[in-house]
Short mmCIF file of C-alpha atoms in Angstrom, two decimals:
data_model
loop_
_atom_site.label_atom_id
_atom_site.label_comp_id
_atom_site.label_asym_id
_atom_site.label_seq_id
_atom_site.Cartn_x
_atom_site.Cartn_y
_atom_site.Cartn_z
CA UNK A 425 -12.96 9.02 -21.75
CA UNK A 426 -9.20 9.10 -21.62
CA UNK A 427 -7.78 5.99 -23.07
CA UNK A 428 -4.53 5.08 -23.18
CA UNK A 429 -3.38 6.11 -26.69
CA UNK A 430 -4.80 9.61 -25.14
CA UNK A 431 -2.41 9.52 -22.02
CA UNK A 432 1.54 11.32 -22.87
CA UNK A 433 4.47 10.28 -20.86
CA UNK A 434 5.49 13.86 -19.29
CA UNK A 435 1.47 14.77 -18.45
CA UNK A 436 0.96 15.99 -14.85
CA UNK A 437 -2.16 16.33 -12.68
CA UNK A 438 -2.47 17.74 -9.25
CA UNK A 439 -5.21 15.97 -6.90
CA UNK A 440 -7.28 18.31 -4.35
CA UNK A 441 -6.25 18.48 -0.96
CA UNK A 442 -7.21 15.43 2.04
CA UNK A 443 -6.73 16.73 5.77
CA UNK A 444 -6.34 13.55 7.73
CA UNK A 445 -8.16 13.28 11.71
CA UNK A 446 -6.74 11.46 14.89
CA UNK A 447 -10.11 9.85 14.81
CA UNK A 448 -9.22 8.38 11.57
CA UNK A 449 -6.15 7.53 12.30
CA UNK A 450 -6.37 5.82 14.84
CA UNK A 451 -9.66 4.14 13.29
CA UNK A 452 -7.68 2.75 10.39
CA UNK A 453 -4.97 1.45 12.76
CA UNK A 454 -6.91 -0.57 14.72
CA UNK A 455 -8.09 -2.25 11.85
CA UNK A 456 -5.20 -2.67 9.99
CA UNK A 457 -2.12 -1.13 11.43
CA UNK A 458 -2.20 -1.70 15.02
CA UNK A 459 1.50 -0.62 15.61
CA UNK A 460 1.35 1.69 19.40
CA UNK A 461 2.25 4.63 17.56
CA UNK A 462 -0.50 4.72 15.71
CA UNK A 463 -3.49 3.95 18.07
CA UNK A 464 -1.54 5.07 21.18
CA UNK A 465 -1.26 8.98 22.07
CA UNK A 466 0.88 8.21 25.34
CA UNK A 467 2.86 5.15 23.43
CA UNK A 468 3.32 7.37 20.14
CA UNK A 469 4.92 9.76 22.68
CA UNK A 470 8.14 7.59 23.42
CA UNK A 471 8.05 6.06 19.69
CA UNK A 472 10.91 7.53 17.05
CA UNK A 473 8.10 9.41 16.12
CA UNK A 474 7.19 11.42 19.17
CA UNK A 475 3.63 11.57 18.45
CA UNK A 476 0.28 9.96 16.74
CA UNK A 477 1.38 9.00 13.13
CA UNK A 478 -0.75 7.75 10.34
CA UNK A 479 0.03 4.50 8.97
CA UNK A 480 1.81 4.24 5.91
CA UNK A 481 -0.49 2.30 3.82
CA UNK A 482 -3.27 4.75 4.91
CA UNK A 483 -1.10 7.48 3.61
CA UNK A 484 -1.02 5.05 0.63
CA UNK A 485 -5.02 4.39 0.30
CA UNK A 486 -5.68 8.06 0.79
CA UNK A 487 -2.98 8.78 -2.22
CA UNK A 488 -5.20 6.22 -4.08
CA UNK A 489 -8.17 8.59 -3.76
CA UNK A 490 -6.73 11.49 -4.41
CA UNK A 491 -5.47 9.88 -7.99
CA UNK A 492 -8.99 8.31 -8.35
CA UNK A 493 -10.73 11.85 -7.83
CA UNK A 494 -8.14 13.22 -10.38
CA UNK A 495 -8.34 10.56 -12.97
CA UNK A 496 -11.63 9.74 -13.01
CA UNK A 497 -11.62 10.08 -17.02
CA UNK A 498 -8.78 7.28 -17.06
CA UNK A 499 -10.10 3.76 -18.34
CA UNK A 500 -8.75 2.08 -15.56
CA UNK A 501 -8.95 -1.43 -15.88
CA UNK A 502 -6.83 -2.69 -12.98
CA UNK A 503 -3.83 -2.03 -11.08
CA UNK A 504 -0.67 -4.13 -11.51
CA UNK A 505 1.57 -3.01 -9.18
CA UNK A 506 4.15 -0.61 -6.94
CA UNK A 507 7.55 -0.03 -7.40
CA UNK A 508 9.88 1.81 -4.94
CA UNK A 509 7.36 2.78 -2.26
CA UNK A 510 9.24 5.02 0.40
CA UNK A 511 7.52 6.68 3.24
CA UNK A 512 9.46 10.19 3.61
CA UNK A 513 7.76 11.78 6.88
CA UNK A 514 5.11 10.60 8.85
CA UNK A 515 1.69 11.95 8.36
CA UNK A 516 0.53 13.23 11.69
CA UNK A 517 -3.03 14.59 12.78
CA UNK A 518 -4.70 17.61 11.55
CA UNK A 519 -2.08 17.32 8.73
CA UNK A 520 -2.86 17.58 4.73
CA UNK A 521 -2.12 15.54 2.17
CA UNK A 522 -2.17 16.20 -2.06
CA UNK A 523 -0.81 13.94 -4.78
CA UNK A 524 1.42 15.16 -7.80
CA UNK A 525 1.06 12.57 -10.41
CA UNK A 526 3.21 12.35 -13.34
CA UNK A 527 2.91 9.93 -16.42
CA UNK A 528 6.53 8.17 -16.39
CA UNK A 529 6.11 5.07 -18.97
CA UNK A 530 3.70 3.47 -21.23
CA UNK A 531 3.90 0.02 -23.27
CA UNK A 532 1.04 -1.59 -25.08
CA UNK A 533 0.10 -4.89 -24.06
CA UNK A 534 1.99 -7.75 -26.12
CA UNK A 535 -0.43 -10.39 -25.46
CA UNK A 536 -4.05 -7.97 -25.78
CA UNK A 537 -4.14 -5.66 -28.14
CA UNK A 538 -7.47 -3.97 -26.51
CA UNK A 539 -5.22 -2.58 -23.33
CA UNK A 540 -1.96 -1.01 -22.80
CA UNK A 541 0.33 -0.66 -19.25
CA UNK A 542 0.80 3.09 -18.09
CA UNK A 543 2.90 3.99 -15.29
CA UNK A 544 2.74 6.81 -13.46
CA UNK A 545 5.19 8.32 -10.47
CA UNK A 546 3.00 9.78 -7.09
CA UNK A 547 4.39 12.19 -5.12
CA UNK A 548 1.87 12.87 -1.62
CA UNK A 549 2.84 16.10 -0.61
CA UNK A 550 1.95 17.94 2.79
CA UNK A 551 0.43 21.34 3.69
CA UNK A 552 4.21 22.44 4.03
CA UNK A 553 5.01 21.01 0.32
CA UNK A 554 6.88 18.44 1.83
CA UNK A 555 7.22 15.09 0.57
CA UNK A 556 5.45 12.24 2.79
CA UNK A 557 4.80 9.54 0.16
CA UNK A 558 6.13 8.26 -3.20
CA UNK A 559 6.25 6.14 -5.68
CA UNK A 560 5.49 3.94 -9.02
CA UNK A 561 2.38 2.86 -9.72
CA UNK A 562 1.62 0.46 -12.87
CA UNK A 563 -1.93 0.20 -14.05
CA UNK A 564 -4.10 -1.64 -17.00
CA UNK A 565 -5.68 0.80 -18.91
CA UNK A 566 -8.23 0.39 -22.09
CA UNK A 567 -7.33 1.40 -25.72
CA UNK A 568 -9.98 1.97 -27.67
CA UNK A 569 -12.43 -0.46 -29.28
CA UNK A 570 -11.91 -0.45 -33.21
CA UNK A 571 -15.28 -0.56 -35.00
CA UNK B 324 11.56 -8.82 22.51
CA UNK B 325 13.12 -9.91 19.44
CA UNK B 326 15.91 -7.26 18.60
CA UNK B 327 17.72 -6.40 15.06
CA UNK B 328 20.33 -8.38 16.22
CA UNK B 329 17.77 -11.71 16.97
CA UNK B 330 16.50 -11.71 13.32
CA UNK B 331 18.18 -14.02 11.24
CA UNK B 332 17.74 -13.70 6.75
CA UNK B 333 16.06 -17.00 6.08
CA UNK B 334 13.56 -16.39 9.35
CA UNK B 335 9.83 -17.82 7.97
CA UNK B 336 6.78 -16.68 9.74
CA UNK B 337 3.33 -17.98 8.61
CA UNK B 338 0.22 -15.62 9.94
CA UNK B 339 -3.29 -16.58 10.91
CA UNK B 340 -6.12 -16.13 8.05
CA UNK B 341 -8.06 -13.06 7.64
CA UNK B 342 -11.76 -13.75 5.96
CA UNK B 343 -13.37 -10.60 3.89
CA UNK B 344 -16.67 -9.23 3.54
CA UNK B 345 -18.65 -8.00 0.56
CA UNK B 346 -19.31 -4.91 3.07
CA UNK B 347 -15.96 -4.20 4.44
CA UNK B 348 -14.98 -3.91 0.41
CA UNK B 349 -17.19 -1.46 -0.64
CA UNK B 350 -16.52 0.11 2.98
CA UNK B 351 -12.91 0.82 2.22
CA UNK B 352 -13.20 1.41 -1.94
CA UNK B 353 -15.53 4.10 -0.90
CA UNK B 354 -13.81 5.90 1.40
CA UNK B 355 -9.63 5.36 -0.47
CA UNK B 356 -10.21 3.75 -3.59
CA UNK B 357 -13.80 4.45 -5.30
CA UNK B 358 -13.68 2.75 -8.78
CA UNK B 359 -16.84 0.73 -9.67
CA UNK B 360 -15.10 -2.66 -9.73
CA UNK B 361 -14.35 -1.95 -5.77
CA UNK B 362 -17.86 -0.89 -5.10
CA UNK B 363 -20.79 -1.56 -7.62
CA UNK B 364 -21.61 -5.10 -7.79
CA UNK B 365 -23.73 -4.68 -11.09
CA UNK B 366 -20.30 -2.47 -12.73
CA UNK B 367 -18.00 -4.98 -11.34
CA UNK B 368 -19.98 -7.80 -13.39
CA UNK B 369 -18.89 -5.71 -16.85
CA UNK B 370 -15.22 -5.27 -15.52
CA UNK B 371 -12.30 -7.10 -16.06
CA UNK B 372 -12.70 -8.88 -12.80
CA UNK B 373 -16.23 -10.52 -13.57
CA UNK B 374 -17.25 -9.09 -10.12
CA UNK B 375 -16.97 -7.23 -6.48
CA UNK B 376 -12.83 -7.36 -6.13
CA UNK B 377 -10.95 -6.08 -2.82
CA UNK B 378 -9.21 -2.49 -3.47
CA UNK B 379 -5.27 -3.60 -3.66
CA UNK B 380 -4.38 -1.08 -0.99
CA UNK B 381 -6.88 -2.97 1.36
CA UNK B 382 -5.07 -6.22 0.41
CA UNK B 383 -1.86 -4.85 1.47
CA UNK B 384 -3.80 -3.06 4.71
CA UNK B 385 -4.60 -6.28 5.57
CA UNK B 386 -1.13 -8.49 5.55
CA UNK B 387 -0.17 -5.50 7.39
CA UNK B 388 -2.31 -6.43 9.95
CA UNK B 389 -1.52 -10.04 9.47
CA UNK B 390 2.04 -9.01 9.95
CA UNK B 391 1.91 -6.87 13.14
CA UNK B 392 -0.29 -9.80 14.82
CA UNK B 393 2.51 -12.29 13.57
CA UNK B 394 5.14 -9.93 14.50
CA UNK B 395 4.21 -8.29 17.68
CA UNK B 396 7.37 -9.53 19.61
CA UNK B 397 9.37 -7.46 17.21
CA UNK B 398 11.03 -4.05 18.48
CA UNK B 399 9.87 -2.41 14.96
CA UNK B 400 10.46 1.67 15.28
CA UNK B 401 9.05 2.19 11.37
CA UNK B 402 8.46 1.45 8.25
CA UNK B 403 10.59 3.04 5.35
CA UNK B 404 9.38 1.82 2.16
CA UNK B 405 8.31 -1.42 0.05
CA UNK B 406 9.40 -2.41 -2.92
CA UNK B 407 8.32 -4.65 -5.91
CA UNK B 408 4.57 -5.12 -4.92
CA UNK B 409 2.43 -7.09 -7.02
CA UNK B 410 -1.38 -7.92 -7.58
CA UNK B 411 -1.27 -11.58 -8.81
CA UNK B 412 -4.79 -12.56 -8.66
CA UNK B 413 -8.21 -10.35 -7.00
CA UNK B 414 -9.14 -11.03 -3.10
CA UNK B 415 -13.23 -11.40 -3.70
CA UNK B 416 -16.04 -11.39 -1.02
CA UNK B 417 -15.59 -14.41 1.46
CA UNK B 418 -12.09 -15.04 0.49
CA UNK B 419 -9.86 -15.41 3.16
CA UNK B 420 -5.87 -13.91 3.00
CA UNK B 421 -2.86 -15.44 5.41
CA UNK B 422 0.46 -14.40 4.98
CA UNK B 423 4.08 -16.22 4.61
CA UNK B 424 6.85 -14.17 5.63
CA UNK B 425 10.65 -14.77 5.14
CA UNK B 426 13.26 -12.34 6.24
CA UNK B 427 15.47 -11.39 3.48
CA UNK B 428 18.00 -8.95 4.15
CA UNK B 429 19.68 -6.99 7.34
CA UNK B 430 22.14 -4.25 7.66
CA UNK B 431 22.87 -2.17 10.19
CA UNK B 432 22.40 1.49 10.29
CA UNK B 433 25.70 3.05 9.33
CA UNK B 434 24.57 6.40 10.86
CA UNK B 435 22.53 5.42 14.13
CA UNK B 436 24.28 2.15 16.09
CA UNK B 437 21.05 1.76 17.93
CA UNK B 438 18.93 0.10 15.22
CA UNK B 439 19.09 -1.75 11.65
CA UNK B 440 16.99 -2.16 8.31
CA UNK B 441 15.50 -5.62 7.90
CA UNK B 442 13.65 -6.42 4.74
CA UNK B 443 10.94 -9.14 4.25
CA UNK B 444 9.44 -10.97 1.42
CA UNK B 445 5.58 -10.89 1.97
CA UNK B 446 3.49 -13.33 -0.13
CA UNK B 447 -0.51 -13.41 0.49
CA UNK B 448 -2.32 -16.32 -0.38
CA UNK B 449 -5.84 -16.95 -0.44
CA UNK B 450 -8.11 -20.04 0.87
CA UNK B 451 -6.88 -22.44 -2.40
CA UNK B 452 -3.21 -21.16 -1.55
CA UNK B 453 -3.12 -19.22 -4.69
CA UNK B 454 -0.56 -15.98 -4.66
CA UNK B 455 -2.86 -12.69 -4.19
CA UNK B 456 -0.38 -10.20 -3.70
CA UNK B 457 3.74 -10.37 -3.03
CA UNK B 458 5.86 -7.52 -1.91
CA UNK B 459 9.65 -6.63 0.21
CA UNK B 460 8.81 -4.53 3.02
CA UNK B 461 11.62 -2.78 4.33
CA UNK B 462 11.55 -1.85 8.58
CA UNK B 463 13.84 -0.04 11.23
CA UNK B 464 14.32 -2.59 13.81
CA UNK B 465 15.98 -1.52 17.25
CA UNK B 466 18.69 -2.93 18.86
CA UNK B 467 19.13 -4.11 22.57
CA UNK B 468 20.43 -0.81 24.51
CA UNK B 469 24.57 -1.42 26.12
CA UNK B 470 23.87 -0.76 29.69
#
Protein backbone atom coordinates (compact mmCIF):
# COMPACT_ATOMS: atom_id res chain seq x y z
CA UNK A 1 0.00 0.00 0.00
CA UNK A 2 1.27 3.41 -0.96
CA UNK A 3 0.72 5.83 1.80
CA UNK A 4 1.33 9.15 1.78
CA UNK A 5 4.76 9.49 3.45
CA UNK A 6 5.51 6.92 0.36
CA UNK A 7 4.18 9.40 -2.40
CA UNK A 8 7.30 12.22 -3.77
CA UNK A 9 6.30 15.47 -5.21
CA UNK A 10 7.92 15.10 -8.89
CA UNK A 11 6.55 11.14 -9.23
CA UNK A 12 4.74 10.49 -12.55
CA UNK A 13 2.42 7.69 -13.69
CA UNK A 14 0.92 7.13 -17.05
CA UNK A 15 -2.78 5.54 -17.05
CA UNK A 16 -3.68 2.92 -19.98
CA UNK A 17 -5.50 4.08 -22.81
CA UNK A 18 -9.84 4.68 -22.84
CA UNK A 19 -11.34 4.92 -26.51
CA UNK A 20 -14.60 6.70 -25.99
CA UNK A 21 -18.09 5.49 -28.35
CA UNK A 22 -20.92 7.78 -29.82
CA UNK A 23 -23.09 5.35 -27.99
CA UNK A 24 -21.55 6.47 -24.86
CA UNK A 25 -21.54 9.68 -25.51
CA UNK A 26 -24.43 10.38 -26.22
CA UNK A 27 -25.63 7.91 -23.30
CA UNK A 28 -23.90 10.03 -20.71
CA UNK A 29 -25.40 13.22 -22.19
CA UNK A 30 -28.71 12.43 -21.91
CA UNK A 31 -28.28 11.79 -18.47
CA UNK A 32 -26.29 14.43 -17.45
CA UNK A 33 -25.19 16.75 -20.16
CA UNK A 34 -28.01 17.21 -22.42
CA UNK A 35 -26.41 20.20 -24.33
CA UNK A 36 -27.51 19.46 -28.57
CA UNK A 37 -24.04 18.94 -29.31
CA UNK A 38 -23.69 16.25 -27.42
CA UNK A 39 -26.83 14.02 -28.02
CA UNK A 40 -27.51 15.62 -31.44
CA UNK A 41 -25.47 14.38 -34.67
CA UNK A 42 -27.42 16.92 -37.04
CA UNK A 43 -27.45 19.79 -34.09
CA UNK A 44 -23.62 19.04 -33.20
CA UNK A 45 -23.21 19.75 -36.95
CA UNK A 46 -24.01 23.63 -36.79
CA UNK A 47 -22.52 23.84 -33.04
CA UNK A 48 -18.79 25.64 -32.67
CA UNK A 49 -17.91 22.25 -32.59
CA UNK A 50 -18.98 20.87 -35.93
CA UNK A 51 -19.63 17.50 -34.73
CA UNK A 52 -20.70 14.94 -31.72
CA UNK A 53 -18.51 16.02 -28.68
CA UNK A 54 -18.19 14.35 -25.37
CA UNK A 55 -19.12 16.24 -22.44
CA UNK A 56 -16.60 17.72 -20.41
CA UNK A 57 -17.26 16.22 -17.13
CA UNK A 58 -17.37 12.79 -18.91
CA UNK A 59 -13.95 13.57 -20.18
CA UNK A 60 -13.50 14.37 -16.44
CA UNK A 61 -15.11 10.95 -14.92
CA UNK A 62 -13.27 8.92 -17.50
CA UNK A 63 -9.84 10.84 -16.34
CA UNK A 64 -11.03 9.68 -12.84
CA UNK A 65 -10.73 6.06 -13.96
CA UNK A 66 -7.90 6.16 -15.67
CA UNK A 67 -6.10 7.65 -12.27
CA UNK A 68 -8.11 5.04 -10.24
CA UNK A 69 -6.76 2.07 -12.52
CA UNK A 70 -3.24 3.67 -12.09
CA UNK A 71 -3.30 4.33 -8.44
CA UNK A 72 -4.96 1.66 -7.18
CA UNK A 73 -2.03 1.19 -4.44
CA UNK A 74 -2.84 4.90 -3.23
CA UNK A 75 -4.73 5.00 0.27
CA UNK A 76 -7.23 7.14 -0.98
CA UNK A 77 -9.38 8.34 1.55
CA UNK A 78 -11.41 11.02 -0.22
CA UNK A 79 -11.21 13.66 -2.69
CA UNK A 80 -11.19 17.34 -1.70
CA UNK A 81 -11.25 19.13 -4.61
CA UNK A 82 -10.30 20.71 -8.35
CA UNK A 83 -8.42 23.54 -9.13
CA UNK A 84 -8.07 25.14 -12.62
CA UNK A 85 -10.12 22.68 -14.67
CA UNK A 86 -9.79 23.72 -18.47
CA UNK A 87 -11.22 21.73 -21.25
CA UNK A 88 -8.51 22.12 -24.19
CA UNK A 89 -10.27 20.21 -27.26
CA UNK A 90 -13.29 18.43 -27.37
CA UNK A 91 -13.27 14.73 -27.15
CA UNK A 92 -15.08 13.44 -30.17
CA UNK A 93 -16.17 9.73 -31.08
CA UNK A 94 -13.95 6.89 -31.76
CA UNK A 95 -11.33 9.17 -30.07
CA UNK A 96 -8.74 8.01 -27.13
CA UNK A 97 -8.09 9.29 -24.09
CA UNK A 98 -4.83 8.63 -21.41
CA UNK A 99 -3.99 10.54 -18.24
CA UNK A 100 -0.39 11.84 -17.29
CA UNK A 101 -0.44 12.33 -13.63
CA UNK A 102 2.14 14.13 -11.79
CA UNK A 103 2.53 14.56 -7.91
CA UNK A 104 2.62 18.57 -7.58
CA UNK A 105 2.20 19.22 -3.60
CA UNK A 106 1.83 17.47 -0.39
CA UNK A 107 1.03 18.85 3.28
CA UNK A 108 0.20 16.74 6.27
CA UNK A 109 -2.96 17.29 7.84
CA UNK A 110 -2.78 19.99 10.80
CA UNK A 111 -5.79 18.89 12.53
CA UNK A 112 -5.26 14.59 11.98
CA UNK A 113 -2.20 13.39 12.24
CA UNK A 114 -3.35 9.81 10.67
CA UNK A 115 -3.80 11.57 6.96
CA UNK A 116 -2.00 13.96 4.86
CA UNK A 117 -3.37 16.22 1.54
CA UNK A 118 -1.54 15.23 -1.83
CA UNK A 119 -2.11 17.03 -4.91
CA UNK A 120 -1.56 15.91 -8.04
CA UNK A 121 -1.73 17.79 -11.73
CA UNK A 122 -3.82 15.49 -14.69
CA UNK A 123 -3.09 15.96 -17.98
CA UNK A 124 -5.88 13.68 -20.45
CA UNK A 125 -4.12 13.36 -23.49
CA UNK A 126 -5.52 12.10 -26.97
CA UNK A 127 -4.44 9.43 -29.49
CA UNK A 128 -2.63 12.46 -31.27
CA UNK A 129 -0.79 13.45 -27.79
CA UNK A 130 -2.83 16.32 -27.65
CA UNK A 131 -4.04 17.85 -24.64
CA UNK A 132 -8.02 17.57 -24.05
CA UNK A 133 -8.23 17.84 -20.24
CA UNK A 134 -6.34 19.29 -17.23
CA UNK A 135 -6.01 20.03 -14.07
CA UNK A 136 -5.46 19.94 -10.05
CA UNK A 137 -6.78 17.47 -8.17
CA UNK A 138 -6.48 17.48 -4.14
CA UNK A 139 -7.09 14.24 -2.35
CA UNK A 140 -7.06 12.75 1.47
CA UNK A 141 -4.73 10.17 1.64
CA UNK A 142 -3.75 7.74 4.79
CA UNK A 143 -0.33 7.85 6.61
CA UNK A 144 0.43 5.04 8.24
CA UNK A 145 -0.93 3.65 11.52
CA UNK A 146 1.91 3.78 14.28
CA UNK A 147 1.87 0.60 16.39
CA UNK B 1 -32.90 33.25 -26.28
CA UNK B 2 -31.00 34.84 -23.67
CA UNK B 3 -27.73 36.26 -25.36
CA UNK B 4 -24.16 37.27 -23.70
CA UNK B 5 -25.32 40.54 -23.84
CA UNK B 6 -28.89 39.60 -21.70
CA UNK B 7 -26.88 38.13 -18.73
CA UNK B 8 -26.40 40.42 -16.09
CA UNK B 9 -23.32 39.51 -12.90
CA UNK B 10 -25.60 39.24 -9.92
CA UNK B 11 -28.28 36.99 -12.17
CA UNK B 12 -29.57 34.04 -9.44
CA UNK B 13 -31.09 30.95 -10.82
CA UNK B 14 -32.38 28.23 -8.41
CA UNK B 15 -32.81 24.56 -10.24
CA UNK B 16 -35.33 21.82 -9.58
CA UNK B 17 -34.09 18.82 -7.16
CA UNK B 18 -32.48 15.79 -8.43
CA UNK B 19 -33.10 12.54 -5.95
CA UNK B 20 -30.20 9.64 -6.11
CA UNK B 21 -30.22 6.05 -6.02
CA UNK B 22 -28.11 3.50 -4.20
CA UNK B 23 -28.01 1.88 -7.89
CA UNK B 24 -27.31 4.76 -10.07
CA UNK B 25 -24.06 5.20 -7.52
CA UNK B 26 -22.53 2.12 -7.85
CA UNK B 27 -23.71 2.40 -11.66
CA UNK B 28 -21.48 5.34 -12.33
CA UNK B 29 -18.39 4.50 -9.60
CA UNK B 30 -18.15 1.38 -11.59
CA UNK B 31 -17.93 2.42 -14.81
CA UNK B 32 -15.56 6.29 -13.99
CA UNK B 33 -14.71 6.14 -10.53
CA UNK B 34 -14.36 2.45 -8.96
CA UNK B 35 -13.08 2.94 -5.33
CA UNK B 36 -14.89 0.80 -2.70
CA UNK B 37 -16.46 3.74 -0.85
CA UNK B 38 -18.40 4.46 -4.38
CA UNK B 39 -19.38 0.90 -4.79
CA UNK B 40 -19.15 -1.72 -1.89
CA UNK B 41 -21.62 -1.06 0.70
CA UNK B 42 -19.86 -3.45 3.30
CA UNK B 43 -16.13 -1.33 2.35
CA UNK B 44 -17.90 1.89 2.45
CA UNK B 45 -19.05 1.03 6.20
CA UNK B 46 -14.97 0.90 7.16
CA UNK B 47 -14.31 4.18 5.11
CA UNK B 48 -14.11 7.54 6.05
CA UNK B 49 -17.61 8.16 4.89
CA UNK B 50 -19.39 5.53 7.27
CA UNK B 51 -21.14 4.32 4.04
CA UNK B 52 -22.28 4.13 0.11
CA UNK B 53 -21.16 7.99 -0.95
CA UNK B 54 -21.90 9.47 -4.61
CA UNK B 55 -18.52 9.57 -6.82
CA UNK B 56 -17.74 13.59 -6.81
CA UNK B 57 -17.59 13.62 -10.59
CA UNK B 58 -21.26 12.29 -10.56
CA UNK B 59 -22.11 15.17 -8.15
CA UNK B 60 -20.82 17.64 -10.50
CA UNK B 61 -22.51 15.42 -13.62
CA UNK B 62 -25.46 16.05 -12.01
CA UNK B 63 -25.68 20.11 -11.32
CA UNK B 64 -24.64 19.93 -14.80
CA UNK B 65 -27.72 18.57 -15.63
CA UNK B 66 -29.47 20.70 -13.12
CA UNK B 67 -27.89 23.57 -14.90
CA UNK B 68 -28.68 22.87 -18.59
CA UNK B 69 -32.49 22.17 -17.46
CA UNK B 70 -32.29 25.62 -15.54
CA UNK B 71 -30.47 27.15 -18.31
CA UNK B 72 -31.86 25.92 -21.50
CA UNK B 73 -32.87 29.45 -22.80
CA UNK B 74 -29.21 30.25 -22.80
CA UNK B 75 -27.26 30.51 -26.29
CA UNK B 76 -24.22 28.50 -24.50
CA UNK B 77 -21.57 27.43 -27.49
CA UNK B 78 -19.09 25.61 -24.66
CA UNK B 79 -17.68 25.10 -21.76
CA UNK B 80 -13.95 26.16 -21.11
CA UNK B 81 -13.02 25.28 -17.72
CA UNK B 82 -14.08 25.42 -13.86
CA UNK B 83 -12.35 26.56 -11.27
CA UNK B 84 -12.17 26.22 -7.40
CA UNK B 85 -14.45 23.07 -7.02
CA UNK B 86 -15.06 21.73 -3.75
CA UNK B 87 -16.56 18.54 -1.99
CA UNK B 88 -18.07 20.01 1.25
CA UNK B 89 -20.04 17.20 2.52
CA UNK B 90 -20.91 13.33 0.62
CA UNK B 91 -24.31 13.08 -1.61
CA UNK B 92 -25.57 9.45 -0.05
CA UNK B 93 -28.34 7.11 -1.43
CA UNK B 94 -31.83 8.94 -1.39
CA UNK B 95 -30.36 12.30 -1.03
CA UNK B 96 -31.63 14.71 -3.23
CA UNK B 97 -29.15 17.74 -4.94
CA UNK B 98 -30.72 21.29 -6.36
CA UNK B 99 -28.60 23.87 -7.44
CA UNK B 100 -28.28 27.87 -6.78
CA UNK B 101 -26.66 29.66 -9.43
CA UNK B 102 -25.40 33.33 -9.50
CA UNK B 103 -23.65 34.84 -12.44
CA UNK B 104 -20.40 36.23 -11.50
CA UNK B 105 -18.38 37.63 -14.11
CA UNK B 106 -18.66 38.64 -18.07
CA UNK B 107 -16.23 39.81 -20.59
CA UNK B 108 -16.32 39.86 -23.95
CA UNK B 109 -14.17 37.98 -26.28
CA UNK B 110 -11.36 40.28 -27.28
CA UNK B 111 -10.59 38.04 -30.33
CA UNK B 112 -14.15 36.85 -31.66
CA UNK B 113 -17.00 39.91 -31.37
CA UNK B 114 -19.61 37.28 -31.77
CA UNK B 115 -19.60 35.78 -28.26
CA UNK B 116 -18.35 36.37 -24.49
CA UNK B 117 -17.10 34.33 -21.31
CA UNK B 118 -19.60 34.33 -18.46
CA UNK B 119 -18.64 32.69 -15.23
CA UNK B 120 -21.03 31.26 -12.54
CA UNK B 121 -20.84 30.39 -8.96
CA UNK B 122 -22.50 26.89 -8.58
CA UNK B 123 -23.40 25.78 -5.03
CA UNK B 124 -25.27 22.22 -4.56
CA UNK B 125 -27.21 21.66 -1.67
CA UNK B 126 -28.81 18.69 -0.46
CA UNK B 127 -32.49 17.96 1.06
CA UNK B 128 -31.42 19.78 4.74
CA UNK B 129 -29.89 22.68 2.50
CA UNK B 130 -26.47 21.72 3.53
CA UNK B 131 -23.49 22.77 0.88
CA UNK B 132 -22.47 19.39 -1.09
CA UNK B 133 -20.31 20.69 -3.59
CA UNK B 134 -19.44 24.58 -4.85
CA UNK B 135 -17.60 25.47 -7.97
CA UNK B 136 -17.12 28.75 -10.91
CA UNK B 137 -17.94 27.37 -14.15
CA UNK B 138 -16.70 29.35 -16.84
CA UNK B 139 -18.98 29.27 -20.54
CA UNK B 140 -18.79 30.86 -24.14
CA UNK B 141 -22.01 32.53 -24.50
CA UNK B 142 -23.06 33.91 -28.07
CA UNK B 143 -24.12 37.08 -28.93
CA UNK B 144 -27.24 38.27 -30.99
CA UNK B 145 -25.94 38.30 -34.82
CA UNK B 146 -25.97 42.45 -36.50
CA UNK B 147 -28.19 41.85 -39.39
Amino acid sequence: MRFYDDIEVGDVRRSDEYRISKSEIVEFAEKYDPQPFHTDEAAAENSVFGGLVASGWQTAAICMRLHVESSEDTATQAGVGVDDLRWHRPLRPGDSLRLRNEIGDKRPSESDPSRGFVTTYHDGLNQDDELVISYEATAMVRRPSEE
